[in-house]
Amino acid sequence: MSEVAVRAEGLRRYFEGGLVKALDDVSITIQAGESVAVVGASGCGKTTLLNLLGLLDRPTAGSLWIAGSKIDADTDLDRLRAREIGFIFQLHNLIPTLSAVENVEMPMRALKVARQERRERAAALLADVGLSDRLHFRSPKLSGGERQRVSVARALANRPTILFGDEPTGSLDSAAGCEVVDLLLEIRARRGLTLVLVTHNPEVARRMDRRIELRDGRIVGDASSGAADPTGIPEP
């Protein structure tokens, strides 16, 4: 893999006037198509790092490139994020008054996708994640695993090149969590996406290509996780 999806140099994110160093001099390069697990104890900076890489926040200092674009003070983060990035949260963050298909349509509005195309693309994405029979169900009528599948479809709505997940299996039981990871790895392989997940689950981390460990806002480990098969099916 030669193309770089994410590159960060000397990222720092401080709060409380510099008293809290959530991230302190973090440098990382993620190749296009890689799957990466970000691990570490609670409070080590995992979510802060993901928020910076996912353009949900700006660093206090350091340099960042996303999909070849250098992020600076003039960068329209909302537009670049809408074009290049899909984000999956631990809690699905679906709008409960909207149906599954309407939730998936929402990100397309930011790019002014025509209404008919929005509906057709959203329906196709929900079929892709196994929910073709749930298009018009609102989130309270869906199981936890189904809600997270809707959030995966929503994250793919604008055809991103990078998919970020912040504990996407954290609120699910083990069976539903495994199904979501299966789905993410299958989509990543089929679409050639870059996949970066924050996780506390060692089994999820093991299935990624690479494992990055944070401690006290710094990277203390970065190595291949030894994942052998993107489908997660054990070899005989």
GROMACS .gro file of C-alpha atoms in nm:
model
  236
    1MET     CA    1   0.000   0.000   0.000
    2SER     CA    2   0.161   0.322  -0.111
    3GLU     CA    3  -0.103   0.588  -0.058
    4VAL     CA    4  -0.125   0.755   0.281
    5ALA     CA    5  -0.474   0.797   0.425
    6VAL     CA    6  -0.378   0.969   0.751
    7ARG     CA    7  -0.057   1.138   0.858
    8ALA     CA    8   0.000   1.323   1.183
    9GLU     CA    9   0.318   1.486   1.310
   10GLY     CA   10   0.362   1.608   1.666
   11LEU     CA   11  -0.011   1.625   1.744
   12ARG     CA   12  -0.089   1.782   2.078
   13ARG     CA   13  -0.427   1.850   2.234
   14TYR     CA   14  -0.430   2.039   2.562
   15PHE     CA   15  -0.722   2.150   2.776
   16GLU     CA   16  -0.764   2.379   3.076
   17GLY     CA   17  -0.502   2.621   2.949
   18GLY     CA   18  -0.244   2.347   2.903
   19LEU     CA   19  -0.291   2.184   3.243
   20VAL     CA   20  -0.449   1.872   3.090
   21LYS     CA   21  -0.239   1.711   2.815
   22ALA     CA   22  -0.484   1.475   2.647
   23LEU     CA   23  -0.241   1.413   2.358
   24ASP     CA   24   0.127   1.496   2.377
   25ASP     CA   25   0.349   1.478   2.067
   26VAL     CA   26   0.175   1.200   1.872
   27SER     CA   27   0.301   1.113   1.523
   28ILE     CA   28   0.138   0.845   1.311
   29THR     CA   29   0.103   0.738   0.948
   30ILE     CA   30  -0.183   0.512   0.834
   31GLN     CA   31  -0.172   0.369   0.484
   32ALA     CA   32  -0.480   0.358   0.263
   33GLY     CA   33  -0.662   0.031   0.312
   34GLU     CA   34  -0.514  -0.049   0.654
   35SER     CA   35  -0.726  -0.160   0.947
   36VAL     CA   36  -0.599  -0.017   1.276
   37ALA     CA   37  -0.701  -0.066   1.639
   38VAL     CA   38  -0.624   0.213   1.887
   39VAL     CA   39  -0.606   0.071   2.239
   40GLY     CA   40  -0.516   0.179   2.591
   41ALA     CA   41  -0.662   0.241   2.934
   42SER     CA   42  -0.950   0.482   2.986
   43GLY     CA   43  -0.831   0.842   2.977
   44CYS     CA   44  -0.517   0.767   2.777
   45GLY     CA   45  -0.621   0.987   2.481
   46LYS     CA   46  -0.781   0.737   2.243
   47THR     CA   47  -1.102   0.930   2.178
   48THR     CA   48  -0.913   1.260   2.163
   49LEU     CA   49  -0.688   1.115   1.892
   50LEU     CA   50  -0.986   0.979   1.699
   51ASN     CA   51  -1.165   1.315   1.720
   52LEU     CA   52  -0.859   1.491   1.576
   53LEU     CA   53  -0.804   1.237   1.297
   54GLY     CA   54  -1.178   1.237   1.223
   55LEU     CA   55  -1.184   1.620   1.202
   56LEU     CA   56  -1.428   1.656   1.490
   57ASP     CA   57  -1.173   1.873   1.675
   58ARG     CA   58  -0.859   2.075   1.600
   59PRO     CA   59  -0.518   2.010   1.761
   60THR     CA   60  -0.351   2.254   1.995
   61ALA     CA   61  -0.031   2.201   1.794
   62GLY     CA   62   0.109   1.970   1.528
   63SER     CA   63   0.040   1.891   1.163
   64LEU     CA   64  -0.226   1.669   1.010
   65TRP     CA   65  -0.300   1.540   0.661
   66ILE     CA   66  -0.623   1.356   0.573
   67ALA     CA   67  -0.660   1.187   0.233
   68GLY     CA   68  -0.380   1.404   0.098
   69SER     CA   69  -0.521   1.733   0.227
   70LYS     CA   70  -0.321   1.930   0.484
   71ILE     CA   71  -0.538   2.056   0.765
   72ASP     CA   72  -0.482   2.421   0.852
   73ALA     CA   73  -0.674   2.711   1.001
   74ASP     CA   74  -0.859   2.774   0.674
   75THR     CA   75  -0.965   2.414   0.612
   76ASP     CA   76  -1.340   2.362   0.604
   77LEU     CA   77  -1.347   2.064   0.840
   78ASP     CA   78  -1.718   1.999   0.794
   79ARG     CA   79  -1.693   1.970   0.416
   80LEU     CA   80  -1.374   1.762   0.414
   81ARG     CA   81  -1.519   1.532   0.680
   82ALA     CA   82  -1.842   1.495   0.479
   83ARG     CA   83  -1.643   1.400   0.167
   84GLU     CA   84  -1.375   1.171   0.306
   85ILE     CA   85  -1.477   1.040   0.649
   86GLY     CA   86  -1.740   0.812   0.795
   87PHE     CA   87  -1.778   0.799   1.175
   88ILE     CA   88  -1.938   0.529   1.393
   89PHE     CA   89  -1.994   0.601   1.761
   90GLN     CA   90  -2.038   0.367   2.058
   91LEU     CA   91  -2.394   0.488   2.094
   92HIS     CA   92  -2.543   0.486   1.746
   93ASN     CA   93  -2.663   0.850   1.769
   94LEU     CA   94  -2.959   0.785   1.540
   95ILE     CA   95  -3.238   1.041   1.534
   96PRO     CA   96  -3.524   0.848   1.700
   97THR     CA   97  -3.803   1.031   1.518
   98LEU     CA   98  -3.661   0.936   1.177
   99SER     CA   99  -3.679   0.599   1.003
  100ALA     CA  100  -3.365   0.396   0.928
  101VAL     CA  101  -3.359   0.513   0.566
  102GLU     CA  102  -3.407   0.877   0.669
  103ASN     CA  103  -3.120   0.851   0.918
  104VAL     CA  104  -2.889   0.716   0.647
  105GLU     CA  105  -2.991   1.000   0.416
  106MET     CA  106  -2.887   1.271   0.664
  107PRO     CA  107  -2.512   1.298   0.579
  108MET     CA  108  -2.594   1.332   0.209
  109ARG     CA  109  -2.777   1.656   0.275
  110ALA     CA  110  -2.445   1.824   0.361
  111LEU     CA  111  -2.323   1.752   0.007
  112LYS     CA  112  -2.658   1.853  -0.146
  113VAL     CA  113  -2.727   1.511  -0.298
  114ALA     CA  114  -3.061   1.511  -0.481
  115ARG     CA  115  -3.356   1.370  -0.285
  116GLN     CA  116  -3.421   1.070  -0.511
  117GLU     CA  117  -3.054   0.975  -0.517
  118ARG     CA  118  -3.038   1.010  -0.138
  119ARG     CA  119  -3.329   0.770  -0.093
  120GLU     CA  120  -3.199   0.517  -0.346
  121ARG     CA  121  -2.846   0.522  -0.204
  122ALA     CA  122  -2.970   0.494   0.154
  123ALA     CA  123  -3.194   0.197   0.068
  124ALA     CA  124  -2.906   0.023  -0.110
  125LEU     CA  125  -2.675   0.078   0.187
  126LEU     CA  126  -2.929  -0.062   0.431
  127ALA     CA  127  -2.967  -0.366   0.208
  128ASP     CA  128  -2.587  -0.395   0.207
  129VAL     CA  129  -2.581  -0.420   0.588
  130GLY     CA  130  -2.867  -0.671   0.595
  131LEU     CA  131  -3.154  -0.438   0.681
  132SER     CA  132  -3.356  -0.421   0.360
  133ASP     CA  133  -3.665  -0.519   0.563
  134ARG     CA  134  -3.612  -0.241   0.818
  135LEU     CA  135  -3.604   0.068   0.593
  136HIS     CA  136  -3.902   0.236   0.756
  137PHE     CA  137  -3.842   0.127   1.116
  138ARG     CA  138  -3.753   0.399   1.365
  139SER     CA  139  -3.460   0.330   1.597
  140PRO     CA  140  -3.672   0.247   1.907
  141LYS     CA  141  -3.812  -0.049   1.710
  142LEU     CA  142  -3.466  -0.185   1.622
  143SER     CA  143  -3.236  -0.406   1.827
  144GLY     CA  144  -2.899  -0.272   1.945
  145GLY     CA  145  -2.717  -0.459   1.670
  146GLU     CA  146  -2.960  -0.335   1.406
  147ARG     CA  147  -2.917   0.025   1.523
  148GLN     CA  148  -2.541  -0.006   1.491
  149ARG     CA  149  -2.584  -0.150   1.142
  150VAL     CA  150  -2.790   0.156   1.051
  151SER     CA  151  -2.507   0.374   1.185
  152VAL     CA  152  -2.259   0.181   0.967
  153ALA     CA  153  -2.479   0.245   0.663
  154ARG     CA  154  -2.504   0.612   0.759
  155ALA     CA  155  -2.124   0.635   0.791
  156LEU     CA  156  -2.094   0.505   0.434
  157ALA     CA  157  -2.356   0.741   0.290
  158ASN     CA  158  -2.114   0.987   0.129
  159ARG     CA  159  -1.877   0.714   0.003
  160PRO     CA  160  -1.590   0.797   0.240
  161THR     CA  161  -1.234   0.674   0.201
  162ILE     CA  162  -1.172   0.649   0.577
  163LEU     CA  163  -1.400   0.493   0.838
  164PHE     CA  164  -1.348   0.576   1.207
  165GLY     CA  165  -1.518   0.396   1.494
  166ASP     CA  166  -1.516   0.494   1.862
  167GLU     CA  167  -1.591   0.172   2.053
  168PRO     CA  168  -1.847   0.064   1.789
  169THR     CA  169  -1.911  -0.264   1.973
  170GLY     CA  170  -1.895  -0.121   2.326
  171SER     CA  171  -2.271  -0.109   2.383
  172LEU     CA  172  -2.344  -0.450   2.223
  173ASP     CA  173  -2.343  -0.805   2.354
  174SER     CA  174  -2.064  -1.031   2.229
  175ALA     CA  175  -2.266  -1.189   1.947
  176ALA     CA  176  -2.394  -0.858   1.809
  177GLY     CA  177  -2.049  -0.702   1.852
  178CYS     CA  178  -1.887  -0.982   1.654
  179GLU     CA  179  -2.142  -0.937   1.376
  180VAL     CA  180  -2.066  -0.563   1.356
  181VAL     CA  181  -1.689  -0.627   1.336
  182ASP     CA  182  -1.749  -0.891   1.068
  183LEU     CA  183  -1.951  -0.635   0.875
  184LEU     CA  184  -1.691  -0.359   0.908
  185LEU     CA  185  -1.406  -0.583   0.795
  186GLU     CA  186  -1.607  -0.718   0.504
  187ILE     CA  187  -1.701  -0.366   0.389
  188ARG     CA  188  -1.344  -0.246   0.436
  189ALA     CA  189  -1.210  -0.530   0.219
  190ARG     CA  190  -1.475  -0.492  -0.050
  191ARG     CA  191  -1.458  -0.113  -0.076
  192GLY     CA  192  -1.087  -0.065  -0.006
  193LEU     CA  193  -1.156   0.161   0.291
  194THR     CA  194  -0.915   0.258   0.565
  195LEU     CA  195  -1.058   0.146   0.900
  196VAL     CA  196  -0.950   0.293   1.237
  197LEU     CA  197  -1.125   0.170   1.553
  198VAL     CA  198  -1.082   0.270   1.916
  199THR     CA  199  -1.154  -0.037   2.125
  200HIS     CA  200  -1.115  -0.188   2.470
  201ASN     CA  201  -1.190  -0.534   2.331
  202PRO     CA  202  -0.871  -0.738   2.270
  203GLU     CA  203  -1.052  -0.967   2.026
  204VAL     CA  204  -1.153  -0.670   1.811
  205ALA     CA  205  -0.796  -0.536   1.824
  206ARG     CA  206  -0.654  -0.874   1.726
  207ARG     CA  207  -0.861  -0.876   1.406
  208MET     CA  208  -0.714  -0.548   1.280
  209ASP     CA  209  -0.393  -0.532   1.075
  210ARG     CA  210  -0.224  -0.309   1.328
  211ARG     CA  211  -0.249  -0.220   1.696
  212ILE     CA  212  -0.151   0.124   1.830
  213GLU     CA  213  -0.135   0.161   2.207
  214LEU     CA  214  -0.163   0.493   2.390
  215ARG     CA  215  -0.063   0.574   2.745
  216ASP     CA  216  -0.091   0.917   2.905
  217GLY     CA  217  -0.143   1.085   2.568
  218ARG     CA  218   0.157   0.924   2.398
  219ILE     CA  219   0.206   0.626   2.167
  220VAL     CA  220   0.382   0.347   2.356
  221GLY     CA  221   0.325   0.065   2.108
  222ASP     CA  222   0.270   0.029   1.733
  223ALA     CA  223   0.290  -0.312   1.573
  224SER     CA  224   0.114  -0.564   1.353
  225SER     CA  225  -0.168  -0.729   1.543
  226GLY     CA  226  -0.116  -1.058   1.362
  227ALA     CA  227  -0.463  -1.059   1.207
  228ALA     CA  228  -0.461  -1.337   0.953
  229ASP     CA  229  -0.795  -1.315   0.777
  230PRO     CA  230  -1.013  -1.007   0.706
  231THR     CA  231  -1.326  -1.221   0.738
  232GLY     CA  232  -1.231  -1.328   1.089
  233ILE     CA  233  -1.301  -1.697   1.003
  234PRO     CA  234  -1.041  -1.917   1.171
  235GLU     CA  235  -0.820  -2.125   0.946
  236PRO     CA  236  -0.880  -2.502   0.966
   0.00000   0.00000   0.00000
